[in-house]
Short mmCIF file of C-alpha atoms and ligand atoms in Angstrom, two decimals:
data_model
loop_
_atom_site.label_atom_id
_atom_site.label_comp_id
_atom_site.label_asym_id
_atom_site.label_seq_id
_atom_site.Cartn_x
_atom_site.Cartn_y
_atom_site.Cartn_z
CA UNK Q 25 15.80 104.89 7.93
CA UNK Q 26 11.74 105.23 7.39
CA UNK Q 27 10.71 104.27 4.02
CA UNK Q 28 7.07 105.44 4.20
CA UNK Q 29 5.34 103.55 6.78
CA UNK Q 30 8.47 101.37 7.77
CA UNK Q 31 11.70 101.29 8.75
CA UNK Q 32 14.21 99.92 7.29
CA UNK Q 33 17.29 98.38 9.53
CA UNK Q 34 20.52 97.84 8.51
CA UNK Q 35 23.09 96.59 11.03
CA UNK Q 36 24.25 93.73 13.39
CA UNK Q 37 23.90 92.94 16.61
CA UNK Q 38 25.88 90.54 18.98
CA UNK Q 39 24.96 88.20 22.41
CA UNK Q 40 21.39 87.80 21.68
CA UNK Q 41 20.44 85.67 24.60
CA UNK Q 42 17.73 82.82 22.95
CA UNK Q 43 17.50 84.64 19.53
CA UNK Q 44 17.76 81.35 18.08
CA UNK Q 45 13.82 80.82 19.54
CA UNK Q 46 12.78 84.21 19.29
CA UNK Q 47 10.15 85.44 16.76
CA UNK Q 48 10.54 89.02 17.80
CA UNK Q 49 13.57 91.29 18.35
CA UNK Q 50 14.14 94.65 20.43
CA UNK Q 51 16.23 96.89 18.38
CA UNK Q 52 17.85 100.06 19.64
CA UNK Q 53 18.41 101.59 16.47
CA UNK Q 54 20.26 104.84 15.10
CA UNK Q 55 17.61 106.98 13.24
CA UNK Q 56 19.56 110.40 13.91
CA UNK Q 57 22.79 110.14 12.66
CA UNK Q 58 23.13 113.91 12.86
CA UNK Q 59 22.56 113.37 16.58
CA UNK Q 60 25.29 112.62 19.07
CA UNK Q 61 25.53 109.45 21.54
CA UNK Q 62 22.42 108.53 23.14
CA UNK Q 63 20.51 110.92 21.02
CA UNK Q 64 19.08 109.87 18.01
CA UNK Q 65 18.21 106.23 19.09
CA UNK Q 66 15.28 104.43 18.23
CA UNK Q 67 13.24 101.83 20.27
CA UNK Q 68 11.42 99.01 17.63
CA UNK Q 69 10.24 95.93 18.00
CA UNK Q 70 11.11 93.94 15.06
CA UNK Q 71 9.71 90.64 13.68
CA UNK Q 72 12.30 87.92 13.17
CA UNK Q 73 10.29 86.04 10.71
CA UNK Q 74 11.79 88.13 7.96
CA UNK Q 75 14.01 87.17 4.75
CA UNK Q 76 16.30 90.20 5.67
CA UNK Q 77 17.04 88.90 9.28
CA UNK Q 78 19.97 86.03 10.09
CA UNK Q 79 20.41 84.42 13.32
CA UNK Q 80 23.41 82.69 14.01
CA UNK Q 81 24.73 80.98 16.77
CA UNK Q 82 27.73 81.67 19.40
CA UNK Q 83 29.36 78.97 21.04
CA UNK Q 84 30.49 79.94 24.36
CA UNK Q 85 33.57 78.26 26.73
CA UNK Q 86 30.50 76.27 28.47
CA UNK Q 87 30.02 74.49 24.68
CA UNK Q 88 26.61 75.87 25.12
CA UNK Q 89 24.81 78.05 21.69
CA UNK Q 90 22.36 80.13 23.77
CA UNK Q 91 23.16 83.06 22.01
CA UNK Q 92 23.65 84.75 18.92
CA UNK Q 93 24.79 86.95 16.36
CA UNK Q 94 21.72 88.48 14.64
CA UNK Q 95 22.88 90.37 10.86
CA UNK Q 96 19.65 93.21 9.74
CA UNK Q 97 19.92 93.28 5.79
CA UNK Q 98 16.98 95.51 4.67
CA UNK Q 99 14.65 94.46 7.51
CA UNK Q 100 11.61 96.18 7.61
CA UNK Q 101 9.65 97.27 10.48
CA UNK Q 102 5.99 99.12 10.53
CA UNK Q 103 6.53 103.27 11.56
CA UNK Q 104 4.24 102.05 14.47
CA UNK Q 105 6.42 99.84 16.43
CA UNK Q 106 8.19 102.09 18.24
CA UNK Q 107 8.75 101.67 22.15
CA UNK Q 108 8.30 105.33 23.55
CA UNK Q 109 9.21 108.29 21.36
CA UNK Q 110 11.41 108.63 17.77
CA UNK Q 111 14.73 109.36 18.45
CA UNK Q 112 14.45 108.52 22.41
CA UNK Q 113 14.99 105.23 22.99
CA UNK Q 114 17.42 105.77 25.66
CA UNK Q 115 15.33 106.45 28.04
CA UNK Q 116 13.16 103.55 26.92
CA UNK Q 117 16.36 101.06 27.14
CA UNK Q 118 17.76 103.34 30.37
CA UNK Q 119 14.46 101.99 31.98
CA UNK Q 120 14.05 98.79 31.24
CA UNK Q 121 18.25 98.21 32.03
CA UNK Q 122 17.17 99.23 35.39
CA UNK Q 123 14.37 96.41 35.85
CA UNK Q 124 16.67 94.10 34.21
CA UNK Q 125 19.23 94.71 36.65
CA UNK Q 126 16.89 95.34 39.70
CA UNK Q 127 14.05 92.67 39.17
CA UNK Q 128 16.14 89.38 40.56
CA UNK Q 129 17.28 91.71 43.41
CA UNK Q 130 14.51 90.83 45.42
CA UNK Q 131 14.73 86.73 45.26
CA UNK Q 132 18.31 86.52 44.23
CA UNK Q 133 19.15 85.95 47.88
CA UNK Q 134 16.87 82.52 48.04
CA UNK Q 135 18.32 80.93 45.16
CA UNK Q 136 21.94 81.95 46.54
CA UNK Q 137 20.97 80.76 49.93
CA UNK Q 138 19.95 77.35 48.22
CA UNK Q 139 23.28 77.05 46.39
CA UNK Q 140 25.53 78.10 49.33
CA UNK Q 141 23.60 75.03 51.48
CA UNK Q 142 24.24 72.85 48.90
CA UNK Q 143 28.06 73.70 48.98
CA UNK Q 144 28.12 73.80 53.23
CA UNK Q 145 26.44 70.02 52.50
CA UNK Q 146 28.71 69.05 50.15
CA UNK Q 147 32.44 70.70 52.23
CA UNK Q 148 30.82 68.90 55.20
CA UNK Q 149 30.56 64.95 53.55
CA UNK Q 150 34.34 65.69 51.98
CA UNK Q 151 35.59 66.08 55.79
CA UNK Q 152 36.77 69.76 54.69
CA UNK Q 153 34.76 71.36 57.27
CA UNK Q 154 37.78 71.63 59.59
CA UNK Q 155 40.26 73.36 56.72
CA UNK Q 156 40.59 76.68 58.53
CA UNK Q 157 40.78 78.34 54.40
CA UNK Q 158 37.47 76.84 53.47
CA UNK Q 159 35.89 78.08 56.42
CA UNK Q 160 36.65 81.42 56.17
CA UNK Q 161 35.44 81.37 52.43
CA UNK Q 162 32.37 79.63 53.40
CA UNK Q 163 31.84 82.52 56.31
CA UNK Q 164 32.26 85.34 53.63
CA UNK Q 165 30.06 83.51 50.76
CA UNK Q 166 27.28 83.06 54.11
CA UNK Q 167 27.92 87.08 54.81
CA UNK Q 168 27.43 88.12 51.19
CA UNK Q 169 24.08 85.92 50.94
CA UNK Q 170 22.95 87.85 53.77
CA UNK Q 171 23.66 91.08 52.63
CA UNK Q 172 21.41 90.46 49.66
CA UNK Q 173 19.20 88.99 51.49
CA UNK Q 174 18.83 92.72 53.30
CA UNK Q 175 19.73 94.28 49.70
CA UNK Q 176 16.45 92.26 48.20
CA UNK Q 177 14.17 93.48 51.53
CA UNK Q 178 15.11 97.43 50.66
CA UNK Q 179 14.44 97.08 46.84
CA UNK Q 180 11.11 95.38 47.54
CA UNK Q 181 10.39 98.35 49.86
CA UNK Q 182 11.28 100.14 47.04
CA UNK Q 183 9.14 98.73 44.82
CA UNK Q 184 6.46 98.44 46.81
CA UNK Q 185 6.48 102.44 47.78
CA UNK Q 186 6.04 102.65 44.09
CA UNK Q 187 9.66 103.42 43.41
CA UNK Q 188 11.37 102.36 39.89
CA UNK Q 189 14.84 100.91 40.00
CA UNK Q 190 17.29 102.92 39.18
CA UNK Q 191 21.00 103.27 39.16
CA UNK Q 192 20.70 101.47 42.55
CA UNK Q 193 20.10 98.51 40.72
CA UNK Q 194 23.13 98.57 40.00
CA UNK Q 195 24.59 97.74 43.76
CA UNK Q 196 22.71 94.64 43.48
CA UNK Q 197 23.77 93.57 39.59
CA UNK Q 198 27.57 94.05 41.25
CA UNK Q 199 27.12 92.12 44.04
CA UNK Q 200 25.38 89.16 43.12
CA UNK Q 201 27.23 88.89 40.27
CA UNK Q 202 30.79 89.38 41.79
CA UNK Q 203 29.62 86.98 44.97
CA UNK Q 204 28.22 83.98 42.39
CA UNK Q 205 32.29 84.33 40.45
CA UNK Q 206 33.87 83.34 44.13
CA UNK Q 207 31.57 81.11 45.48
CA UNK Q 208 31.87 78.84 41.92
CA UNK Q 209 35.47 78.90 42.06
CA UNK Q 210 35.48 77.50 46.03
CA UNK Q 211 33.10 74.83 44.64
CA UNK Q 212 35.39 74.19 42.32
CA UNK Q 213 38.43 74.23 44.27
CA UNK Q 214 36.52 71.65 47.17
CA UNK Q 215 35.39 69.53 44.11
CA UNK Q 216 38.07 69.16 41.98
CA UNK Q 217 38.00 66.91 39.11
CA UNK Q 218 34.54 65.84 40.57
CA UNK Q 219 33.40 68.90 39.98
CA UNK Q 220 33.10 67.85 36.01
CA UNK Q 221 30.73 65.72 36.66
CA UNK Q 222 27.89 66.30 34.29
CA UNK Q 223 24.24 63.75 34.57
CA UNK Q 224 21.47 64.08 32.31
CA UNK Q 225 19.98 66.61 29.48
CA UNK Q 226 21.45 69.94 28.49
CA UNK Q 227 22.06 72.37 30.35
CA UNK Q 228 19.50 75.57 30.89
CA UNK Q 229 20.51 79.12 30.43
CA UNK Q 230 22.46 80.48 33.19
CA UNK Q 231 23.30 77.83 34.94
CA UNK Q 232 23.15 77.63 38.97
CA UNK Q 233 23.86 74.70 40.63
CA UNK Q 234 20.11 74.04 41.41
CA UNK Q 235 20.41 72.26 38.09
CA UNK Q 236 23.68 70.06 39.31
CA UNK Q 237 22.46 66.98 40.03
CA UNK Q 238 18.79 67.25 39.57
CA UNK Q 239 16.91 64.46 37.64
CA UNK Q 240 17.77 64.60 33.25
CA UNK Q 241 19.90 67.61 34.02
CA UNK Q 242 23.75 67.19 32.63
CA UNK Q 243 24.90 70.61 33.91
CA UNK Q 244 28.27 69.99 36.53
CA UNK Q 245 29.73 72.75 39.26
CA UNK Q 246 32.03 73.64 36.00
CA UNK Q 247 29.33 74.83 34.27
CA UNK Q 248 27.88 77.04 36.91
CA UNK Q 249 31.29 78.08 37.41
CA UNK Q 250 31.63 79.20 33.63
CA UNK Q 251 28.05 80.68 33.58
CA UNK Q 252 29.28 82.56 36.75
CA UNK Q 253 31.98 84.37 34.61
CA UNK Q 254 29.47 85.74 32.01
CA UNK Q 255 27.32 87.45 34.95
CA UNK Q 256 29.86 90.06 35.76
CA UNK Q 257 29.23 90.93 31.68
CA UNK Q 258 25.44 90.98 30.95
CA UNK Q 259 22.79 93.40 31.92
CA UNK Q 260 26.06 95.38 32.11
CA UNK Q 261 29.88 94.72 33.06
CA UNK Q 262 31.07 95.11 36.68
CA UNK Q 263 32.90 98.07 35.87
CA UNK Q 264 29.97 99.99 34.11
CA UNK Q 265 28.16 99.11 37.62
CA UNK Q 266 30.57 100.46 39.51
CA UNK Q 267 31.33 103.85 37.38
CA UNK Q 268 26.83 104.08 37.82
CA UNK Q 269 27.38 103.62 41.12
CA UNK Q 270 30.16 106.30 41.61
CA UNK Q 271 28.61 108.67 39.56
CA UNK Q 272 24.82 108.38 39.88
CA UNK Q 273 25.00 107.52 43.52
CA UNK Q 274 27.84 108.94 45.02
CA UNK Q 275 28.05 111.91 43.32
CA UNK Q 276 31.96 111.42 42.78
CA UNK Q 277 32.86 113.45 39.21
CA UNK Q 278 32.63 111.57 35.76
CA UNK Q 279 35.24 109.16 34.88
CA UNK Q 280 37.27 111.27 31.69
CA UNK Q 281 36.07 110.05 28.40
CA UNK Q 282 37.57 109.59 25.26
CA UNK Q 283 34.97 111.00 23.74
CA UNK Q 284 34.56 114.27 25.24
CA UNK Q 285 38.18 115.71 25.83
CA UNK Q 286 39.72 119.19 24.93
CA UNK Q 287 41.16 116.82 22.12
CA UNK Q 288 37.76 116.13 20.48
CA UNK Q 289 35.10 118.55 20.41
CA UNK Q 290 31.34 117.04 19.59
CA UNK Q 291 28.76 118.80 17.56
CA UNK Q 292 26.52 120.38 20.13
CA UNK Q 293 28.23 119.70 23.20
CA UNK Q 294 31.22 122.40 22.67
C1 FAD C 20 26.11 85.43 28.46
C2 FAD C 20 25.76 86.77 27.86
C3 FAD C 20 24.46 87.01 27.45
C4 FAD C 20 24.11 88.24 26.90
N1 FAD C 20 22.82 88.40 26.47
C5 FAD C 20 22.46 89.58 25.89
C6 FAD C 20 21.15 89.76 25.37
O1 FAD C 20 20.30 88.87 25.41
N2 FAD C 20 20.83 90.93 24.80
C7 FAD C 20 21.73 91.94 24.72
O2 FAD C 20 21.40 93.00 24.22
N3 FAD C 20 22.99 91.79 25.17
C8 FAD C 20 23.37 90.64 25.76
N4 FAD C 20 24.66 90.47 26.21
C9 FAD C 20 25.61 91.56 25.97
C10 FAD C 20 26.05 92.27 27.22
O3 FAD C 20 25.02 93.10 27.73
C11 FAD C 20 27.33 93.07 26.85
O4 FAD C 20 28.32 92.14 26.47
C12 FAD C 20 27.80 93.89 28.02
O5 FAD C 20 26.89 94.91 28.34
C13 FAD C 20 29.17 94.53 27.73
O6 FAD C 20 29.12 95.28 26.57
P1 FAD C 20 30.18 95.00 25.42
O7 FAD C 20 30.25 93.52 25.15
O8 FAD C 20 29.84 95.93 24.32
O9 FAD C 20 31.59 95.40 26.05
P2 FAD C 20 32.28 96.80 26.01
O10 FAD C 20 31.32 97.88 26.40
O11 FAD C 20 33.01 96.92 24.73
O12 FAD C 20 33.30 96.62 27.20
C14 FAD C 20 34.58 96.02 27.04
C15 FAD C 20 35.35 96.21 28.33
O13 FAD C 20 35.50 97.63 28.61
C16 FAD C 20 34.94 97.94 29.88
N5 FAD C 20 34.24 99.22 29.81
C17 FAD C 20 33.38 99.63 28.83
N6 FAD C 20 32.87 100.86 29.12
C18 FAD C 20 33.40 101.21 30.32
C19 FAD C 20 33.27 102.34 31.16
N7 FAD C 20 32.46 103.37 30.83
N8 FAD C 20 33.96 102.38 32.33
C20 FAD C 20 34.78 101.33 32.69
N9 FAD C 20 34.95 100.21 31.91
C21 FAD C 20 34.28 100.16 30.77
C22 FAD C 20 33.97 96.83 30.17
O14 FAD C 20 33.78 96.66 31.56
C23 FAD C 20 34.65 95.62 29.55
O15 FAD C 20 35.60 95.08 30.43
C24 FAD C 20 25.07 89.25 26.76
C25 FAD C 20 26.39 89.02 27.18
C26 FAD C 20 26.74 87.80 27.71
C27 FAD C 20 28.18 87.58 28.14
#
């Protein structure tokens, strides 16, 4: 709601990702309510430092508070910190979802290839390198780091043509995320209980085993597996990649939605 020259938020919002260290806040907030959807949506960047903004922590399975719950009560914000237009901040957050998702595609493949020799290292001192099942996970965890290693070359094309990312970003977001879920879990499974192992300070945000092992680091194989879990969530679930994918790449028609059946009709929309 504006309030002269400010806004004033009311509202939570959940899995803020270092909000706990943050001093400023994006906000996608509704300033349309006679809109519908993605209409009607505000961009603002809101300070923290505020008596009508709370920050409190999540724990996650990893026993890890990165992020947070964050509760508006009255928060103000000045008229002029809005990202892009009033009332379109879907395009704004469309845009910037799409260099989330498409910025690691480039390097993901180096840090993957790191990990995945680190894993060949470790199957090979355990004497596992022989066990026909580890091999042939090993062979598909090599293929899939190669594949974004070609995935990263065409989106720095891309990029470099002058091309944003765009719903193709969301090939990569799927398959680095889905890749990093199997490849923890054969860690894991070559490990065992080893692979509990922690050594050192706490662990960093999203985890990958470059910090197992390292010098003051306590994070273990288990906690890259864990962290591996929440990357088929953020910057968008696997399954909101894959309906992108179908629909904004392929073509193939729009999943039904709940929203928008003969059952239900929506102001403006029929
Ligand atoms: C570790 C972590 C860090 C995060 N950090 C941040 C952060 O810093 N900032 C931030 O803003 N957010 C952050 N998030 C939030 C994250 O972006 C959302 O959790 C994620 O986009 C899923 O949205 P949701 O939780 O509302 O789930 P929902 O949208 O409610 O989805 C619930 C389930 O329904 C499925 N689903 C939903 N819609 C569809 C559809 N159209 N088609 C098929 N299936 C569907 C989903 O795949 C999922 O399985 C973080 C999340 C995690 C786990």
């Amino acid at each position: 709601m504006l309030d002269g020259d400010e806004w004033i938020i009311n509202g939570q919002k959940i899995w803020t990702t270092g909000g706990h260290h943050a001093d400023h806040i994006f906000v996608l907030a509704r300033t349309s309510p006679d809109e519908v959807k993605h209409k009607g949506i505000t961009f603002l960047l809101v300070d923290m430092r505020q008596p009508g903004v709370e920050v409190r922590p999540i724990r996650m399975m990893s026993g890890e508070s990165e992020f947070n719950e964050v509760f508006f009560t009255d928060a103000r914000c000045p008229k002029g910190n809005v990202v892009g237009e009033v009332n379109g901040g879907w395009m704004v957050a469309m845009t910037l979802l799409g260099n989330e998702r498409g910025a690691g595609a480039a390097i993901n493949a180096l840090s993957f290839r790191a990990e995945l020799d680190k894993l060949t290292a470790m199957v090979k001192q355990r004497g596992l390198a022989d066990d026909p099942h580890v091999r042939q996970r090993l062979t598909k965890a090599h293929t899939k780091v190669e594949v974004m290693r070609f995935l990263g070359y065409r989106a720095l094309t891309a990029f470099l043509n002058g091309k944003k990312p765009g719903p193709d970003a969301s090939i990569g977001k799927l398959f680095w995320s889905e890749y990093h879920k199997e490849v923890t879990e054969l860690a894991v499974d070559v490990l065992g209980a080893d692979a509990l192992t922690p050594s050192g300070t706490p662990a960093q945000t999203y985890i990958r085993s470059d910090a197992v092992g390292s010098p003051n680091s306590s994070a273990s194989w288990v906690d890259v597996f864990l962290n591996a879990r929440a990357g088929t969530i953020y910057a968008g679930t696997s399954q909101v990649q894959r309906g992108i994918v179908g629909e904004q790449i392929l073509g193939l028609p729009k999943e039904p939605r709940a929203d928008a059946g003969p059952w239900r009709t929506i102001p403006g929309h029929g």
